[in-house]
Amino acid sequence: SYGGAGEKAVAERLSRHARSLIPARGDLDRAGRIDLFADLIAQVDATVDRVAANTDVPGAVAVFLRDQNLPARAVRAPDPRLDAIPWADQPQLDLHTGKAEPVDEVSVTGAFGAIAETGTLMLTSGPDGPTTLNFLPETHVVVLWADQITGNFESQWDALRSSHGEGKMPRTVNFITGPSRSADIEQTLQLGAHGPRRLHVIIVDEPPPETAR
């Protein structure tokens, strides 16, 4: 029933954030979580690069674009963590910040986090992460710091509540596992059906830059 004891019981249950059964697959140490995430997301046609430091990111992006025969031009999320990366070390990269437009072929974003047990990225919307960057360009490059990878979904929701505050949520939370795909027509798999046809994840071993929020 609504109101009274019933409403209080529901509110109390929601406030506890009680966890149900959690698969043991993601119950790993840091190295194990990184390996499992990288393996699972690669199995669904994403590509993965692993670098040691934030200073390695510009070179990794430049090499990926070159190897894919893509233009060295991309729209980048206005994310403070990405702002602190030394993009000028790769002067051939032409990056501009903002939301994606139809002419943008490549986007570069961060992520809120990632889930090892399914090989899934978690991205949230906000001033530093316009959602158009996740879906409009045909190629999406994600810079993911290794410490952002948790074993399970529940840990990412805990991190989101801690980051935004209890009872507060970003307008959009997107879970992305591999490039966009569809097999609706004659069961033939097509990549890029409803979003990027390429998803490339650069996992950075060291922590995000000091200027991170």
Tab-separated table of N, CA and C in Angstrom, residues 63-183:
chain	number	residue	atom	x	y	z
A	63	VAL	N	48.704	6.513	-32.954
A	63	VAL	CA	49.002	5.238	-33.608
A	63	VAL	C	47.715	4.529	-34.018
A	64	PHE	N	46.724	4.534	-33.141
A	64	PHE	CA	45.456	3.883	-33.472
A	64	PHE	C	44.806	4.519	-34.691
A	65	LEU	N	44.741	5.838	-34.722
A	65	LEU	CA	44.116	6.516	-35.865
A	65	LEU	C	44.878	6.234	-37.156
A	66	ARG	N	46.200	6.243	-37.062
A	66	ARG	CA	47.009	5.953	-38.250
A	66	ARG	C	46.787	4.526	-38.739
A	67	ASP	N	46.788	3.570	-37.811
A	67	ASP	CA	46.642	2.169	-38.202
A	67	ASP	C	45.267	1.874	-38.796
A	68	GLN	N	44.266	2.647	-38.387
A	68	GLN	CA	42.910	2.465	-38.908
A	68	GLN	C	42.646	3.329	-40.138
A	69	ASN	N	43.705	4.027	-40.596
A	69	ASN	CA	43.576	4.915	-41.762
A	69	ASN	C	42.493	5.971	-41.529
A	70	LEU	N	42.469	6.503	-40.334
A	70	LEU	CA	41.502	7.527	-39.949
A	70	LEU	C	42.188	8.885	-39.876
A	71	PRO	N	41.427	9.952	-40.039
A	71	PRO	CA	42.020	11.289	-39.923
A	71	PRO	C	42.522	11.528	-38.508
A	72	ALA	N	43.583	12.315	-38.390
A	72	ALA	CA	44.154	12.633	-37.073
A	72	ALA	C	43.399	13.801	-36.438
A	73	ARG	N	42.111	13.840	-36.663
A	73	ARG	CA	41.262	14.909	-36.132
A	73	ARG	C	40.145	14.275	-35.315
A	74	ALA	N	39.892	14.804	-34.130
A	74	ALA	CA	38.869	14.213	-33.274
A	74	ALA	C	38.262	15.288	-32.382
A	75	VAL	N	37.032	15.035	-31.957
A	75	VAL	CA	36.396	15.885	-30.955
A	75	VAL	C	36.618	15.215	-29.602
A	76	ARG	N	37.055	16.009	-28.645
A	76	ARG	CA	37.427	15.470	-27.335
A	76	ARG	C	36.507	16.000	-26.249
A	77	ALA	N	36.204	15.131	-25.302
A	77	ALA	CA	35.380	15.548	-24.172
A	77	ALA	C	36.099	16.621	-23.353
A	78	PRO	N	35.373	17.645	-22.892
A	78	PRO	CA	35.978	18.678	-22.035
A	78	PRO	C	36.131	18.178	-20.598
A	79	ASP	N	36.846	17.084	-20.467
A	79	ASP	CA	37.035	16.389	-19.195
A	79	ASP	C	38.349	16.861	-18.577
A	80	PRO	N	38.365	17.304	-17.321
A	80	PRO	CA	39.601	17.783	-16.701
A	80	PRO	C	40.736	16.762	-16.741
A	81	ARG	N	40.395	15.475	-16.663
A	81	ARG	CA	41.440	14.445	-16.728
A	81	ARG	C	42.092	14.434	-18.105
A	82	LEU	N	41.283	14.602	-19.135
A	82	LEU	CA	41.823	14.636	-20.495
A	82	LEU	C	42.546	15.947	-20.760
A	83	ASP	N	42.075	17.033	-20.144
A	83	ASP	CA	42.744	18.331	-20.308
A	83	ASP	C	44.201	18.260	-19.860
A	84	ALA	N	44.463	17.440	-18.839
A	84	ALA	CA	45.807	17.389	-18.246
A	84	ALA	C	46.761	16.473	-19.007
A	85	ILE	N	46.280	15.766	-19.998
A	85	ILE	CA	47.138	14.894	-20.796
A	85	ILE	C	47.909	15.751	-21.808
A	86	PRO	N	49.195	15.505	-22.019
A	86	PRO	CA	50.018	16.353	-22.894
A	86	PRO	C	49.791	16.065	-24.386
A	87	TRP	N	48.651	16.478	-24.893
A	87	TRP	CA	48.307	16.226	-26.293
A	87	TRP	C	49.284	16.906	-27.258
A	88	ALA	N	49.871	18.000	-26.818
A	88	ALA	CA	50.812	18.725	-27.686
A	88	ALA	C	52.039	17.896	-28.037
A	89	ASP	N	52.274	16.801	-27.320
A	89	ASP	CA	53.395	15.923	-27.651
A	89	ASP	C	53.202	15.250	-29.006
A	90	GLN	N	51.970	15.239	-29.487
A	90	GLN	CA	51.666	14.672	-30.806
A	90	GLN	C	51.048	15.779	-31.659
A	91	PRO	N	51.872	16.671	-32.212
A	91	PRO	CA	51.347	17.856	-32.909
A	91	PRO	C	50.498	17.522	-34.134
A	92	GLN	N	50.612	16.281	-34.649
A	92	GLN	CA	49.786	15.927	-35.796
A	92	GLN	C	48.322	15.718	-35.416
A	93	LEU	N	48.055	15.527	-34.106
A	93	LEU	CA	46.683	15.362	-33.661
A	93	LEU	C	45.970	16.708	-33.653
A	94	ASP	N	44.800	16.748	-34.257
A	94	ASP	CA	43.975	17.957	-34.293
A	94	ASP	C	42.741	17.688	-33.442
A	95	LEU	N	42.793	18.117	-32.185
A	95	LEU	CA	41.708	17.853	-31.246
A	95	LEU	C	40.988	19.143	-30.892
A	96	HIS	N	39.665	19.081	-30.846
A	96	HIS	CA	38.887	20.202	-30.338
A	96	HIS	C	37.877	19.650	-29.346
A	97	THR	N	37.513	20.453	-28.372
A	97	THR	CA	36.620	19.984	-27.315
A	97	THR	C	35.201	20.462	-27.557
A	98	GLY	N	34.266	19.680	-27.018
A	98	GLY	CA	32.857	20.039	-27.137
A	98	GLY	C	32.009	18.822	-27.418
A	99	LYS	N	30.779	19.063	-27.829
A	99	LYS	CA	29.899	17.954	-28.188
A	99	LYS	C	30.176	17.535	-29.626
A	100	ALA	N	29.758	16.327	-29.962
A	100	ALA	CA	29.983	15.817	-31.314
A	100	ALA	C	28.961	16.386	-32.281
A	101	GLU	N	29.415	16.621	-33.501
A	101	GLU	CA	28.557	17.068	-34.601
A	101	GLU	C	28.602	16.005	-35.703
A	102	PRO	N	27.646	16.040	-36.637
A	102	PRO	CA	27.626	15.018	-37.698
A	102	PRO	C	28.922	14.906	-38.490
A	103	VAL	N	29.702	15.976	-38.573
A	103	VAL	CA	30.946	15.923	-39.363
A	103	VAL	C	32.078	15.233	-38.606
A	104	ASP	N	31.930	15.008	-37.319
A	104	ASP	CA	33.002	14.418	-36.517
A	104	ASP	C	33.057	12.911	-36.731
A	105	GLU	N	34.216	12.427	-37.168
A	105	GLU	CA	34.395	10.995	-37.417
A	105	GLU	C	34.912	10.252	-36.199
A	106	VAL	N	35.614	10.957	-35.310
A	106	VAL	CA	36.258	10.313	-34.164
A	106	VAL	C	35.990	11.131	-32.908
A	107	SER	N	35.692	10.444	-31.815
A	107	SER	CA	35.589	11.112	-30.516
A	107	SER	C	36.555	10.467	-29.535
A	108	VAL	N	37.020	11.270	-28.583
A	108	VAL	CA	37.891	10.790	-27.508
A	108	VAL	C	37.257	11.210	-26.190
A	109	THR	N	36.965	10.250	-25.333
A	109	THR	CA	36.332	10.550	-24.056
A	109	THR	C	37.026	9.777	-22.938
A	110	GLY	N	36.706	10.160	-21.717
A	110	GLY	CA	37.018	9.330	-20.575
A	110	GLY	C	35.825	8.423	-20.314
A	111	ALA	N	35.802	7.794	-19.158
A	111	ALA	CA	34.673	6.979	-18.725
A	111	ALA	C	34.542	7.142	-17.223
A	112	PHE	N	33.341	6.945	-16.723
A	112	PHE	CA	33.194	6.974	-15.267
A	112	PHE	C	33.871	5.758	-14.661
A	113	GLY	N	33.760	4.627	-15.350
A	113	GLY	CA	34.376	3.408	-14.844
A	113	GLY	C	34.146	2.262	-15.803
A	114	ALA	N	34.470	1.065	-15.347
A	114	ALA	CA	34.296	-0.133	-16.166
A	114	ALA	C	34.060	-1.321	-15.250
A	115	ILE	N	33.388	-2.333	-15.810
A	115	ILE	CA	33.007	-3.522	-15.046
A	115	ILE	C	33.710	-4.736	-15.637
A	116	ALA	N	34.530	-5.380	-14.823
A	116	ALA	CA	35.333	-6.499	-15.322
A	116	ALA	C	34.481	-7.704	-15.669
A	117	GLU	N	33.447	-8.001	-14.887
A	117	GLU	CA	32.717	-9.261	-15.055
A	117	GLU	C	32.005	-9.370	-16.400
A	118	THR	N	31.778	-8.239	-17.081
A	118	THR	CA	31.105	-8.283	-18.381
A	118	THR	C	31.868	-7.550	-19.474
A	119	GLY	N	32.983	-6.911	-19.152
A	119	GLY	CA	33.709	-6.137	-20.148
A	119	GLY	C	32.917	-4.919	-20.593
A	120	THR	N	32.387	-4.182	-19.647
A	120	THR	CA	31.463	-3.082	-19.924
A	120	THR	C	32.005	-1.755	-19.423
A	121	LEU	N	31.863	-0.719	-20.243
A	121	LEU	CA	32.198	0.645	-19.846
A	121	LEU	C	30.971	1.322	-19.252
A	122	MET	N	31.181	2.186	-18.267
A	122	MET	CA	30.112	3.002	-17.691
A	122	MET	C	30.451	4.462	-17.958
A	123	LEU	N	29.588	5.147	-18.703
A	123	LEU	CA	29.805	6.547	-19.039
A	123	LEU	C	28.616	7.364	-18.558
A	124	THR	N	28.895	8.526	-18.007
A	124	THR	CA	27.840	9.393	-17.496
A	124	THR	C	27.864	10.729	-18.235
A	125	SER	N	26.696	11.332	-18.338
A	125	SER	CA	26.601	12.617	-19.025
A	125	SER	C	26.856	13.760	-18.054
A	126	GLY	N	27.236	14.899	-18.614
A	126	GLY	CA	27.486	16.088	-17.815
A	126	GLY	C	28.292	17.080	-18.628
A	127	PRO	N	28.609	18.227	-18.057
A	127	PRO	CA	29.385	19.234	-18.792
A	127	PRO	C	30.718	18.707	-19.318
A	128	ASP	N	31.309	17.736	-18.615
A	128	ASP	CA	32.601	17.209	-19.059
A	128	ASP	C	32.466	15.945	-19.904
A	129	GLY	N	31.230	15.574	-20.249
A	129	GLY	CA	31.034	14.365	-21.045
A	129	GLY	C	29.737	14.378	-21.821
A	130	PRO	N	29.618	15.224	-22.860
A	130	PRO	CA	28.389	15.228	-23.660
A	130	PRO	C	28.093	13.846	-24.242
A	131	THR	N	26.856	13.391	-24.112
A	131	THR	CA	26.494	12.050	-24.557
A	131	THR	C	26.664	11.861	-26.053
A	132	THR	N	26.580	12.930	-26.832
A	132	THR	CA	26.750	12.801	-28.285
A	132	THR	C	28.107	12.206	-28.645
A	133	LEU	N	29.108	12.419	-27.801
A	133	LEU	CA	30.442	11.879	-28.075
A	133	LEU	C	30.451	10.356	-28.058
A	134	ASN	N	29.512	9.757	-27.326
A	134	ASN	CA	29.473	8.304	-27.194
A	134	ASN	C	28.788	7.617	-28.369
A	135	PHE	N	28.002	8.352	-29.151
A	135	PHE	CA	27.147	7.703	-30.136
A	135	PHE	C	27.227	8.264	-31.550
A	136	LEU	N	27.581	9.530	-31.707
A	136	LEU	CA	27.495	10.125	-33.041
A	136	LEU	C	28.671	9.785	-33.951
A	137	PRO	N	29.934	9.946	-33.527
A	137	PRO	CA	31.056	9.594	-34.416
A	137	PRO	C	31.119	8.086	-34.662
A	138	GLU	N	31.657	7.695	-35.790
A	138	GLU	CA	31.761	6.269	-36.117
A	138	GLU	C	32.868	5.575	-35.334
A	139	THR	N	33.799	6.350	-34.795
A	139	THR	CA	34.897	5.775	-34.017
A	139	THR	C	34.943	6.453	-32.650
A	140	HIS	N	34.919	5.644	-31.602
A	140	HIS	CA	34.926	6.156	-30.232
A	140	HIS	C	36.160	5.613	-29.517
A	141	VAL	N	37.026	6.524	-29.082
A	141	VAL	CA	38.221	6.171	-28.319
A	141	VAL	C	37.979	6.546	-26.861
A	142	VAL	N	38.149	5.594	-25.965
A	142	VAL	CA	37.908	5.816	-24.538
A	142	VAL	C	39.208	5.671	-23.773
A	143	VAL	N	39.562	6.695	-23.008
A	143	VAL	CA	40.718	6.632	-22.112
A	143	VAL	C	40.200	6.172	-20.751
A	144	LEU	N	40.658	5.012	-20.317
A	144	LEU	CA	40.183	4.399	-19.082
A	144	LEU	C	41.361	4.160	-18.157
A	145	TRP	N	41.282	4.694	-16.947
A	145	TRP	CA	42.346	4.458	-15.982
A	145	TRP	C	42.085	3.144	-15.255
A	146	ALA	N	43.131	2.353	-15.086
A	146	ALA	CA	42.994	0.991	-14.575
A	146	ALA	C	42.281	0.936	-13.230
A	147	ASP	N	42.509	1.931	-12.389
A	147	ASP	CA	41.876	1.935	-11.073
A	147	ASP	C	40.370	2.161	-11.143
A	148	GLN	N	39.856	2.519	-12.317
A	148	GLN	CA	38.412	2.697	-12.485
A	148	GLN	C	37.687	1.382	-12.749
A	149	ILE	N	38.435	0.306	-12.941
A	149	ILE	CA	37.821	-0.980	-13.268
A	149	ILE	C	37.466	-1.714	-11.973
A	150	THR	N	36.177	-1.969	-11.786
A	150	THR	CA	35.713	-2.740	-10.631
A	150	THR	C	35.302	-4.130	-11.083
A	151	GLY	N	35.112	-5.007	-10.120
A	151	GLY	CA	34.756	-6.369	-10.461
A	151	GLY	C	33.330	-6.528	-10.926
A	152	ASN	N	32.409	-5.702	-10.384
A	152	ASN	CA	30.993	-5.906	-10.656
A	152	ASN	C	30.252	-4.579	-10.805
A	153	PHE	N	29.005	-4.671	-11.277
A	153	PHE	CA	28.177	-3.490	-11.490
A	153	PHE	C	27.886	-2.757	-10.187
A	154	GLU	N	27.634	-3.529	-9.124
A	154	GLU	CA	27.257	-2.911	-7.858
A	154	GLU	C	28.316	-1.936	-7.353
A	155	SER	N	29.582	-2.270	-7.564
A	155	SER	CA	30.661	-1.388	-7.118
A	155	SER	C	30.678	-0.086	-7.908
A	156	GLN	N	30.296	-0.138	-9.184
A	156	GLN	CA	30.218	1.095	-9.965
A	156	GLN	C	29.077	1.990	-9.483
A	157	TRP	N	27.937	1.386	-9.131
A	157	TRP	CA	26.843	2.202	-8.585
A	157	TRP	C	27.241	2.820	-7.246
A	158	ASP	N	27.984	2.073	-6.423
A	158	ASP	CA	28.491	2.637	-5.168
A	158	ASP	C	29.380	3.847	-5.453
A	159	ALA	N	30.266	3.711	-6.455
A	159	ALA	CA	31.166	4.810	-6.803
A	159	ALA	C	30.386	6.004	-7.324
A	160	LEU	N	29.315	5.755	-8.073
A	160	LEU	CA	28.506	6.848	-8.611
A	160	LEU	C	27.812	7.611	-7.495
A	161	ARG	N	27.249	6.876	-6.537
A	161	ARG	CA	26.610	7.541	-5.398
A	161	ARG	C	27.625	8.347	-4.601
A	162	SER	N	28.825	7.793	-4.434
A	162	SER	CA	29.871	8.503	-3.692
A	162	SER	C	30.296	9.768	-4.422
A	163	SER	N	30.366	9.703	-5.748
A	163	SER	CA	30.817	10.843	-6.546
A	163	SER	C	29.776	11.949	-6.621
A	164	HIS	N	28.508	11.575	-6.812
A	164	HIS	CA	27.459	12.562	-7.057
A	164	HIS	C	26.643	12.916	-5.813
A	165	GLY	N	26.668	12.059	-4.811
A	165	GLY	CA	25.886	12.310	-3.615
A	165	GLY	C	24.632	11.450	-3.587
A	166	GLU	N	24.243	11.060	-2.405
A	166	GLU	CA	23.076	10.203	-2.231
A	166	GLU	C	21.827	10.861	-2.813
A	167	GLY	N	21.085	10.109	-3.622
A	167	GLY	CA	19.853	10.627	-4.206
A	167	GLY	C	20.059	11.516	-5.408
A	168	LYS	N	21.313	11.680	-5.861
A	168	LYS	CA	21.588	12.522	-7.021
A	168	LYS	C	22.200	11.650	-8.122
A	169	MET	N	21.769	11.901	-9.331
A	169	MET	CA	22.242	11.100	-10.449
A	169	MET	C	22.523	11.998	-11.637
A	170	PRO	N	23.475	11.600	-12.499
A	170	PRO	CA	23.620	12.309	-13.774
A	170	PRO	C	22.375	12.064	-14.618
A	171	ARG	N	22.152	12.918	-15.592
A	171	ARG	CA	20.965	12.777	-16.432
A	171	ARG	C	20.981	11.454	-17.201
A	172	THR	N	22.158	11.019	-17.635
A	172	THR	CA	22.269	9.800	-18.426
A	172	THR	C	23.423	8.946	-17.919
A	173	VAL	N	23.173	7.655	-17.802
A	173	VAL	CA	24.214	6.670	-17.523
A	173	VAL	C	24.165	5.651	-18.656
A	174	ASN	N	25.249	5.531	-19.394
A	174	ASN	CA	25.316	4.589	-20.509
A	174	ASN	C	26.263	3.447	-20.177
A	175	PHE	N	25.809	2.229	-20.435
A	175	PHE	CA	26.664	1.054	-20.332
A	175	PHE	C	26.981	0.597	-21.749
A	176	ILE	N	28.262	0.499	-22.068
A	176	ILE	CA	28.692	0.179	-23.425
A	176	ILE	C	29.600	-1.047	-23.394
A	177	THR	N	29.192	-2.084	-24.120
A	177	THR	CA	29.998	-3.295	-24.232
A	177	THR	C	30.242	-3.550	-25.714
A	178	GLY	N	31.332	-3.040	-26.234
A	178	GLY	CA	31.679	-3.232	-27.637
A	178	GLY	C	31.041	-2.210	-28.553
A	179	PRO	N	31.403	-2.234	-29.838
A	179	PRO	CA	30.813	-1.313	-30.814
A	179	PRO	C	29.319	-1.557	-30.961
A	180	SER	N	28.619	-0.568	-31.510
A	180	SER	CA	27.196	-0.737	-31.787
A	180	SER	C	26.999	-1.849	-32.809
A	181	ARG	N	25.934	-2.644	-32.637
A	181	ARG	CA	25.707	-3.763	-33.539
A	181	ARG	C	24.225	-4.108	-33.603
A	182	SER	N	23.860	-4.750	-34.675
A	182	SER	CA	22.489	-5.243	-34.832
A	182	SER	C	22.513	-6.423	-35.787
A	183	ALA	N	21.637	-7.406	-35.520
A	183	ALA	CA	21.444	-8.529	-36.442
A	183	ALA	C	19.955	-8.679	-36.760
